[in-house]
Tab-separated table of C-alpha atoms (C1' of nucleotides) in Angstrom:
chain	number	residue	atom	x	y	z
V	1	MET	CA	42.812	84.722	86.310
V	2	LYS	CA	40.604	86.384	88.981
V	3	ILE	CA	41.254	89.760	90.238
V	4	GLY	CA	42.931	88.577	93.499
V	5	GLU	CA	45.593	86.784	91.473
V	6	LEU	CA	46.072	89.811	89.223
V	7	ALA	CA	46.407	92.050	92.165
V	8	ALA	CA	49.024	89.658	93.727
V	9	ARG	CA	50.991	89.640	90.469
V	10	THR	CA	51.107	93.268	90.039
V	11	GLY	CA	51.399	94.381	93.590
V	12	CYS	CA	48.206	96.407	93.690
V	13	GLN	CA	44.849	95.914	95.314
V	14	PRO	CA	41.731	94.560	93.825
V	15	VAL	CA	39.909	97.813	94.544
V	16	THR	CA	42.577	99.756	92.668
V	17	ILE	CA	42.180	97.517	89.683
V	18	ARG	CA	38.399	98.011	89.507
V	19	TYR	CA	39.173	101.728	89.921
V	20	TYR	CA	41.508	101.654	86.857
V	21	GLU	CA	38.791	99.757	85.023
V	22	GLN	CA	36.261	102.420	85.797
V	23	ALA	CA	38.702	105.208	84.995
V	24	GLY	CA	39.122	103.642	81.482
V	25	LEU	CA	42.750	102.610	81.834
V	26	LEU	CA	42.148	98.848	82.016
V	27	PRO	CA	39.683	97.268	79.379
V	28	VAL	CA	36.531	95.884	80.832
V	29	PRO	CA	37.240	92.152	81.234
V	30	PRO	CA	34.735	89.267	80.452
V	31	ARG	CA	33.140	87.669	83.465
V	32	SER	CA	32.839	84.217	84.727
V	33	GLU	CA	29.628	82.275	85.535
V	34	GLY	CA	29.729	83.568	89.010
V	35	ASN	CA	30.145	87.171	87.627
V	36	TYR	CA	33.869	87.304	88.460
V	37	ARG	CA	36.128	89.398	86.375
V	38	VAL	CA	38.430	87.140	84.356
V	39	TYR	CA	41.761	88.446	83.320
V	40	THR	CA	44.436	87.531	80.832
V	41	ARG	CA	48.199	88.102	80.489
V	42	ALA	CA	47.255	91.154	78.326
V	43	HIS	CA	45.555	92.836	81.262
V	44	GLU	CA	48.491	91.902	83.454
V	45	GLU	CA	50.915	93.526	81.071
V	46	ARG	CA	48.834	96.593	80.826
V	47	LEU	CA	48.338	96.818	84.602
V	48	LEU	CA	52.074	96.450	85.083
V	49	PHE	CA	52.565	99.351	82.597
V	50	ILE	CA	50.268	101.438	84.665
V	51	ARG	CA	51.834	100.542	87.948
V	52	ASN	CA	55.369	101.283	86.640
V	53	CYS	CA	54.155	104.654	85.444
V	54	ARG	CA	52.429	105.353	88.827
V	55	ALA	CA	55.828	104.369	90.567
V	56	LEU	CA	57.183	107.133	88.488
V	57	ASP	CA	54.513	109.364	89.894
V	58	MET	CA	52.795	110.021	86.716
V	59	SER	CA	49.169	111.088	86.808
V	60	LEU	CA	46.485	108.842	85.556
V	61	GLU	CA	45.986	111.423	82.706
V	62	GLU	CA	49.483	111.172	81.736
V	63	ILE	CA	49.251	107.291	81.768
V	64	ARG	CA	46.108	107.457	79.645
V	65	GLN	CA	48.132	109.309	76.999
V	66	LEU	CA	50.954	106.982	76.973
V	67	LEU	CA	48.383	104.001	76.734
V	68	ASP	CA	46.850	105.913	73.885
V	69	TYR	CA	50.151	106.112	72.092
V	70	GLN	CA	50.722	102.423	72.777
V	71	ASP	CA	47.340	101.422	71.344
V	72	ASN	CA	47.758	103.578	68.244
V	73	PRO	CA	51.431	103.574	67.496
V	74	SER	CA	52.410	106.320	65.040
V	75	GLY	CA	56.093	105.524	64.724
V	76	ASP	CA	56.785	108.987	66.068
V	77	CYS	CA	58.128	109.017	69.533
V	78	SER	CA	58.347	112.786	69.888
V	79	GLU	CA	55.128	113.160	71.829
V	80	ILE	CA	56.173	110.497	74.201
V	81	ASN	CA	59.495	112.127	74.542
V	82	ALA	CA	57.742	115.345	75.284
V	83	LEU	CA	55.513	113.750	77.962
V	84	VAL	CA	58.480	112.189	79.762
V	85	GLU	CA	60.345	115.410	79.402
V	86	ALA	CA	57.519	117.435	80.924
V	87	HIS	CA	57.231	114.971	83.723
V	88	ILE	CA	60.848	115.156	84.474
V	89	GLU	CA	60.369	118.967	84.671
V	90	HIS	CA	57.511	118.462	87.167
V	91	VAL	CA	59.632	116.195	89.333
V	92	SER	CA	62.738	118.403	89.377
V	93	SER	CA	60.820	121.543	90.136
V	94	ARG	CA	59.074	119.687	93.017
V	95	ILE	CA	62.467	118.581	94.228
V	96	LYS	CA	63.780	122.149	94.227
V	97	VAL	CA	60.876	123.461	96.124
V	98	LEU	CA	61.131	120.778	98.742
V	99	GLN	CA	64.856	121.386	99.127
V	100	GLN	CA	64.072	125.044	99.878
V	101	LEU	CA	61.474	123.840	102.356
V	102	GLN	CA	63.967	121.640	104.010
V	103	ASP	CA	66.492	124.474	104.308
V	104	LYS	CA	63.886	126.664	106.025
V	105	LEU	CA	62.777	123.817	108.341
V	106	VAL	CA	66.343	123.108	109.406
V	107	ALA	CA	66.853	126.773	110.197
V	108	LEU	CA	63.759	126.672	112.060
V	109	ARG	CA	64.772	123.735	114.116
V	110	GLN	CA	68.098	125.392	115.135
V	111	ARG	CA	66.198	128.441	116.518
V	112	CYS	CA	64.791	126.729	119.543
V	113	THR	CA	67.587	126.009	121.905
V	114	GLY	CA	65.449	126.167	125.021
V	115	ALA	CA	67.369	129.173	126.146
V	116	GLU	CA	64.815	131.794	125.310
V	117	PRO	CA	61.822	132.528	127.561
V	118	SER	CA	59.284	131.631	124.912
V	119	CYS	CA	59.625	129.199	122.022
V	120	SER	CA	61.323	130.933	119.307
V	121	ILE	CA	60.005	128.344	116.624
V	122	LEU	CA	56.507	129.552	117.306
V	123	GLN	CA	57.723	133.176	117.224
V	124	GLU	CA	59.342	132.615	113.829
V	125	LEU	CA	56.364	130.903	112.419
V	126	THR	CA	54.130	133.825	113.592
V	127	ALA	CA	56.331	136.651	112.190
V	128	GLY	CA	56.575	138.522	108.926
V	129	GLU	CA	55.008	138.556	105.499
V	130	PRO	CA	53.138	135.520	104.284
V	131	HIS	CA	55.736	133.232	102.722
V	132	VAL	CA	55.192	132.436	99.074
V	133	SER	CA	53.341	129.203	98.558
V	134	GLN	CA	55.264	126.433	97.096
V	135	ASP	CA	52.325	124.670	95.557
V	136	SER	CA	51.771	125.864	92.035
V	137	ASP	CA	51.402	123.608	88.961
V	138	SER	CA	53.250	120.326	89.367
V	139	HIS	CA	51.252	117.270	89.979
V	140	VAL	CA	54.009	115.488	91.735
V	141	GLY	CA	53.869	114.554	95.265
V	142	HIS	CA	51.430	113.581	97.897
V	143	SER	CA	50.985	110.681	100.151
V	144	HIS	CA	49.049	110.233	103.442
F	1	MET	CA	38.423	144.068	108.887
F	2	LYS	CA	36.343	142.091	106.548
F	3	ILE	CA	37.299	138.737	104.904
F	4	GLY	CA	38.440	140.375	101.800
F	5	GLU	CA	40.964	142.543	103.475
F	6	LEU	CA	42.249	139.729	105.580
F	7	ALA	CA	42.648	137.690	102.432
F	8	ALA	CA	44.697	140.368	100.747
F	9	ARG	CA	46.880	140.923	103.840
F	10	THR	CA	47.701	137.231	104.192
F	11	GLY	CA	47.779	136.200	100.596
F	12	CYS	CA	45.032	133.594	100.749
F	13	GLN	CA	41.572	133.507	99.502
F	14	PRO	CA	38.425	134.104	101.355
F	15	VAL	CA	37.149	130.640	100.867
F	16	THR	CA	40.226	129.272	102.266
F	17	ILE	CA	39.756	131.405	105.299
F	18	ARG	CA	36.260	130.235	105.807
F	19	TYR	CA	37.498	126.669	105.408
F	20	TYR	CA	40.211	127.182	108.165
F	21	GLU	CA	37.531	128.464	110.366
F	22	GLN	CA	35.351	125.392	109.788
F	23	ALA	CA	38.408	123.182	110.297
F	24	GLY	CA	38.785	124.837	113.682
F	25	LEU	CA	42.124	126.504	113.012
F	26	LEU	CA	40.744	130.020	113.063
F	27	PRO	CA	38.411	131.209	115.803
F	28	VAL	CA	34.972	131.958	114.863
F	29	PRO	CA	34.822	135.798	114.316
F	30	PRO	CA	31.985	138.032	115.480
F	31	ARG	CA	29.690	139.343	112.775
F	32	SER	CA	28.780	142.779	111.585
F	33	GLU	CA	25.175	143.911	111.242
F	34	GLY	CA	25.014	142.689	107.768
F	35	ASN	CA	26.353	139.257	108.882
F	36	TYR	CA	29.804	139.853	107.566
F	37	ARG	CA	32.707	138.236	109.460
F	38	VAL	CA	34.738	140.883	111.237
F	39	TYR	CA	38.390	140.123	111.958
F	40	THR	CA	41.102	141.641	114.198
F	41	ARG	CA	44.880	141.796	114.137
F	42	ALA	CA	44.871	138.686	116.264
F	43	HIS	CA	43.120	136.833	113.498
F	44	GLU	CA	45.561	138.232	110.974
F	45	GLU	CA	48.545	137.006	113.098
F	46	ARG	CA	47.034	133.566	113.510
F	47	LEU	CA	46.270	133.223	109.797
F	48	LEU	CA	49.792	134.253	108.901
F	49	PHE	CA	51.069	131.580	111.257
F	50	ILE	CA	48.914	129.058	109.540
F	51	ARG	CA	49.997	130.177	106.028
F	52	ASN	CA	53.720	130.105	107.027
F	53	CYS	CA	53.239	126.519	108.337
F	54	ARG	CA	51.396	125.648	104.974
F	55	ALA	CA	54.293	127.120	103.026
F	56	LEU	CA	56.403	124.715	104.994
F	57	ASP	CA	54.115	121.957	103.716
F	58	MET	CA	52.824	121.121	107.028
F	59	SER	CA	49.430	119.296	107.259
F	60	LEU	CA	46.606	121.107	109.013
F	61	GLU	CA	46.752	118.459	111.545
F	62	GLU	CA	50.314	119.489	112.442
F	63	ILE	CA	49.401	123.024	112.442
F	64	ARG	CA	46.528	122.307	114.781
F	65	GLN	CA	49.047	120.883	117.183
F	66	LEU	CA	51.420	123.793	116.973
F	67	LEU	CA	48.426	126.286	117.579
F	68	ASP	CA	47.498	124.191	120.578
F	69	TYR	CA	51.046	124.488	121.962
F	70	GLN	CA	50.730	128.166	121.281
F	71	ASP	CA	47.514	128.571	123.086
F	72	ASN	CA	48.532	126.467	125.938
F	73	PRO	CA	52.327	127.277	126.392
F	74	SER	CA	54.014	124.790	128.678
F	75	GLY	CA	57.493	126.353	128.761
F	76	ASP	CA	58.514	123.033	127.286
F	77	CYS	CA	59.606	123.167	123.597
F	78	SER	CA	60.411	119.533	123.297
F	79	GLU	CA	57.131	118.599	121.624
F	80	ILE	CA	57.412	121.394	119.199
F	81	ASN	CA	60.947	120.466	118.481
F	82	ALA	CA	59.786	116.845	117.881
F	83	LEU	CA	57.073	117.995	115.542
F	84	VAL	CA	59.447	120.119	113.413
F	85	GLU	CA	61.975	117.184	113.493
F	86	ALA	CA	59.369	114.752	112.290
F	87	HIS	CA	58.425	117.116	109.531
F	88	ILE	CA	61.996	117.436	108.477
F	89	GLU	CA	62.147	113.754	108.186
F	90	HIS	CA	59.020	113.638	106.057
F	91	VAL	CA	60.330	116.255	103.667
F	92	SER	CA	63.783	114.635	103.474
F	93	SER	CA	62.405	111.210	102.675
F	94	ARG	CA	60.157	112.776	100.090
F	95	ILE	CA	63.044	114.356	98.552
F	96	LYS	CA	65.071	111.135	98.388
F	97	VAL	CA	62.184	109.392	96.758
F	98	LEU	CA	61.735	112.071	94.192
F	99	GLN	CA	65.398	112.078	93.497
F	100	GLN	CA	65.257	108.347	92.790
F	101	LEU	CA	62.141	108.926	90.462
F	102	GLN	CA	64.144	111.624	88.639
F	103	ASP	CA	67.064	109.277	87.920
F	104	LYS	CA	64.656	106.690	86.594
F	105	LEU	CA	62.926	109.147	84.476
F	106	VAL	CA	66.082	110.501	83.076
F	107	ALA	CA	67.346	107.044	82.271
F	108	LEU	CA	64.000	106.491	80.507
F	109	ARG	CA	64.375	109.657	78.355
F	110	GLN	CA	67.754	108.598	77.027
F	111	ARG	CA	66.261	105.132	75.945
F	112	CYS	CA	64.307	106.608	72.961
F	113	THR	CA	66.696	107.840	70.405
F	114	GLY	CA	64.299	107.283	67.500
F	115	ALA	CA	66.731	104.561	66.318
F	116	GLU	CA	64.726	101.541	67.313
F	117	PRO	CA	61.757	100.251	65.269
F	118	SER	CA	59.280	100.607	68.209
F	119	CYS	CA	59.468	103.109	71.068
F	120	SER	CA	61.785	101.770	73.755
F	121	ILE	CA	60.359	104.031	76.346
F	122	LEU	CA	56.964	102.261	76.146
F	123	GLN	CA	58.799	98.875	76.129
F	124	GLU	CA	60.785	99.801	79.194
F	125	LEU	CA	57.560	100.914	81.043
F	126	THR	CA	55.842	97.645	80.081
F	127	ALA	CA	58.558	95.310	81.165
F	128	GLY	CA	59.577	93.579	84.323
F	129	GLU	CA	58.399	93.324	87.966
F	130	PRO	CA	56.224	95.915	89.443
F	131	HIS	CA	58.335	98.637	90.730
F	132	VAL	CA	58.033	99.492	94.424
F	133	SER	CA	55.665	102.280	94.975
F	134	GLN	CA	57.102	105.343	96.417
F	135	ASP	CA	54.094	106.679	98.216
F	136	SER	CA	54.058	105.206	101.719
F	137	ASP	CA	53.736	107.400	104.815
F	138	SER	CA	54.907	110.890	104.288
F	139	HIS	CA	52.259	113.571	103.944
F	140	VAL	CA	54.549	115.867	102.006
F	141	GLY	CA	53.832	116.775	98.389
F	142	HIS	CA	51.076	117.013	96.057
F	143	SER	CA	49.746	119.718	93.872
F	144	HIS	CA	47.598	119.949	90.715
N	1	DT	C1'	24.746	68.317	104.412
N	2	DA	C1'	25.958	72.400	106.730
N	3	DA	C1'	28.714	75.659	108.256
N	4	DA	C1'	32.815	78.174	107.980
N	5	DC	C1'	35.889	80.714	105.394
N	6	DA	C1'	38.160	83.098	101.605
N	7	DC	C1'	37.275	85.408	98.034
N	8	DC	C1'	34.348	88.294	94.751
N	9	DC	C1'	30.475	91.842	93.637
N	10	DT	C1'	28.345	96.801	93.733
N	11	DA	C1'	27.473	101.082	95.685
N	12	DT	C1'	28.505	104.844	98.593
N	13	DA	C1'	31.240	107.864	101.490
N	14	DG	C1'	35.572	109.571	103.107
N	15	DT	C1'	40.599	111.319	102.724
N	16	DG	C1'	43.316	116.522	102.367
N	17	DG	C1'	43.386	120.995	101.201
N	18	DC	C1'	41.459	123.251	98.898
N	19	DT	C1'	38.547	125.195	94.103
N	20	DA	C1'	34.320	126.039	91.721
N	21	DT	C1'	29.584	126.837	91.312
N	22	DA	C1'	24.800	128.323	92.449
N	23	DG	C1'	21.798	131.441	94.428
N	24	DA	C1'	21.011	134.959	97.571
N	25	DG	C1'	22.039	139.136	100.491
N	26	DT	C1'	24.746	143.790	101.846
N	27	DC	C1'	26.400	148.124	100.806
N	28	DA	C1'	28.718	152.164	98.697
N	29	DA	C1'	29.178	154.919	94.378
N	30	DG	C1'	27.105	157.007	90.205
M	1	DC	C1'	17.763	153.110	91.704
M	2	DT	C1'	20.612	150.513	89.558
M	3	DT	C1'	25.114	148.805	89.021
M	4	DG	C1'	28.891	146.521	90.705
M	5	DA	C1'	32.003	144.824	94.150
M	6	DC	C1'	31.974	142.375	97.930
M	7	DT	C1'	29.747	139.053	101.219
M	8	DC	C1'	26.898	134.884	102.770
M	9	DT	C1'	25.540	129.530	102.751
M	10	DA	C1'	25.515	125.252	100.850
M	11	DT	C1'	26.965	121.793	97.820
M	12	DA	C1'	29.861	119.395	94.451
M	13	DG	C1'	34.369	118.515	92.359
M	14	DC	C1'	39.507	117.572	92.174
M	15	DC	C1'	42.990	113.275	92.585
M	16	DA	C1'	44.099	108.490	93.448
M	17	DC	C1'	42.777	106.037	96.112
M	18	DT	C1'	40.792	103.667	100.912
M	19	DA	C1'	37.160	102.142	103.759
M	20	DT	C1'	32.685	100.431	104.755
M	21	DA	C1'	28.192	98.173	104.198
M	22	DG	C1'	25.660	94.460	102.561
M	23	DG	C1'	25.488	91.046	99.755
M	24	DG	C1'	26.815	86.677	96.476
M	25	DT	C1'	30.215	82.651	95.107
M	26	DG	C1'	32.877	78.524	95.822
M	27	DT	C1'	35.926	75.591	98.208
M	28	DT	C1'	36.957	73.053	102.433
M	29	DT	C1'	35.971	70.939	106.488
M	30	DA	C1'	33.135	69.104	110.618
DNA sequence: TAAACACCCTATAGTGGCTATAGAGTCAAG
DNA sequence: CTTGACTCTATAGCCACTATAGGGTGTTTA
């Protein structure tokens, strides 16, 4: 299987696959005569694992750890449970913060009715103490 | 006012202030004899505006637009309202996605009771079709 | 046989919103 | 006059990719 087929099967792009290889998440595959990467089902399975974890918004570092547990099974799930638990914490705190943002934004939207002489949204954003930043420790989020 | 005082007053770091200057969000301030940046209350107000917007998780590009409306007031709030509205949409879709993630993660956590021979969390993550990625268009989120 | 085309390769730079580091200058207090 | 706190510029790093340039491979078609 060449990289294009693996990409199609796993729903990610060839560049991303090469990136995972470089990042040490995917084992370096053998090459064909023409210097093409040649993958097996094992690679596909591992890549699916990675993609599933990414779909759960885990960082590559977290995934690296899970893969490590997978490669050296210890019979003890407690570290895996702890990792998942910690990730749940990350996500849930991120949700809380975003919910608060949402409330503030909605309040902001309602401020500008067009009745005031100058835009009261801009006034509100200008005023007051600096709001506390919401970005602290979680690694959950992002997209552009 | 030197950069350190401005930083203290607005709750952000000097490097970040210089970064905003370079990004064209803060006007270039005059310099003292010793080549230090010298800020006024106007700078402080503008920086507070920026920080408030950032606390609402707006991108610098969005903030640039708001500042532009502020600098060239048109008496028409509709574009500002649209921007805030769009941002609310971003945040709310991000919340939805994270909530779905959260559900999946909680389901995953409950899978590993320690009763099975091999960790069923890892099995679950390995199995199946690639999950649909949650990162598409929003610019809301992130933190490390 | 040749040219077009789809795929693959490497290497490098860019994204956003900063943070960290290095190496130097400024200025008030002890 | 030296210490220390602050400031300056410039550059590199963070994450998880994406984009670009410049080339090679391999199959299909004119």
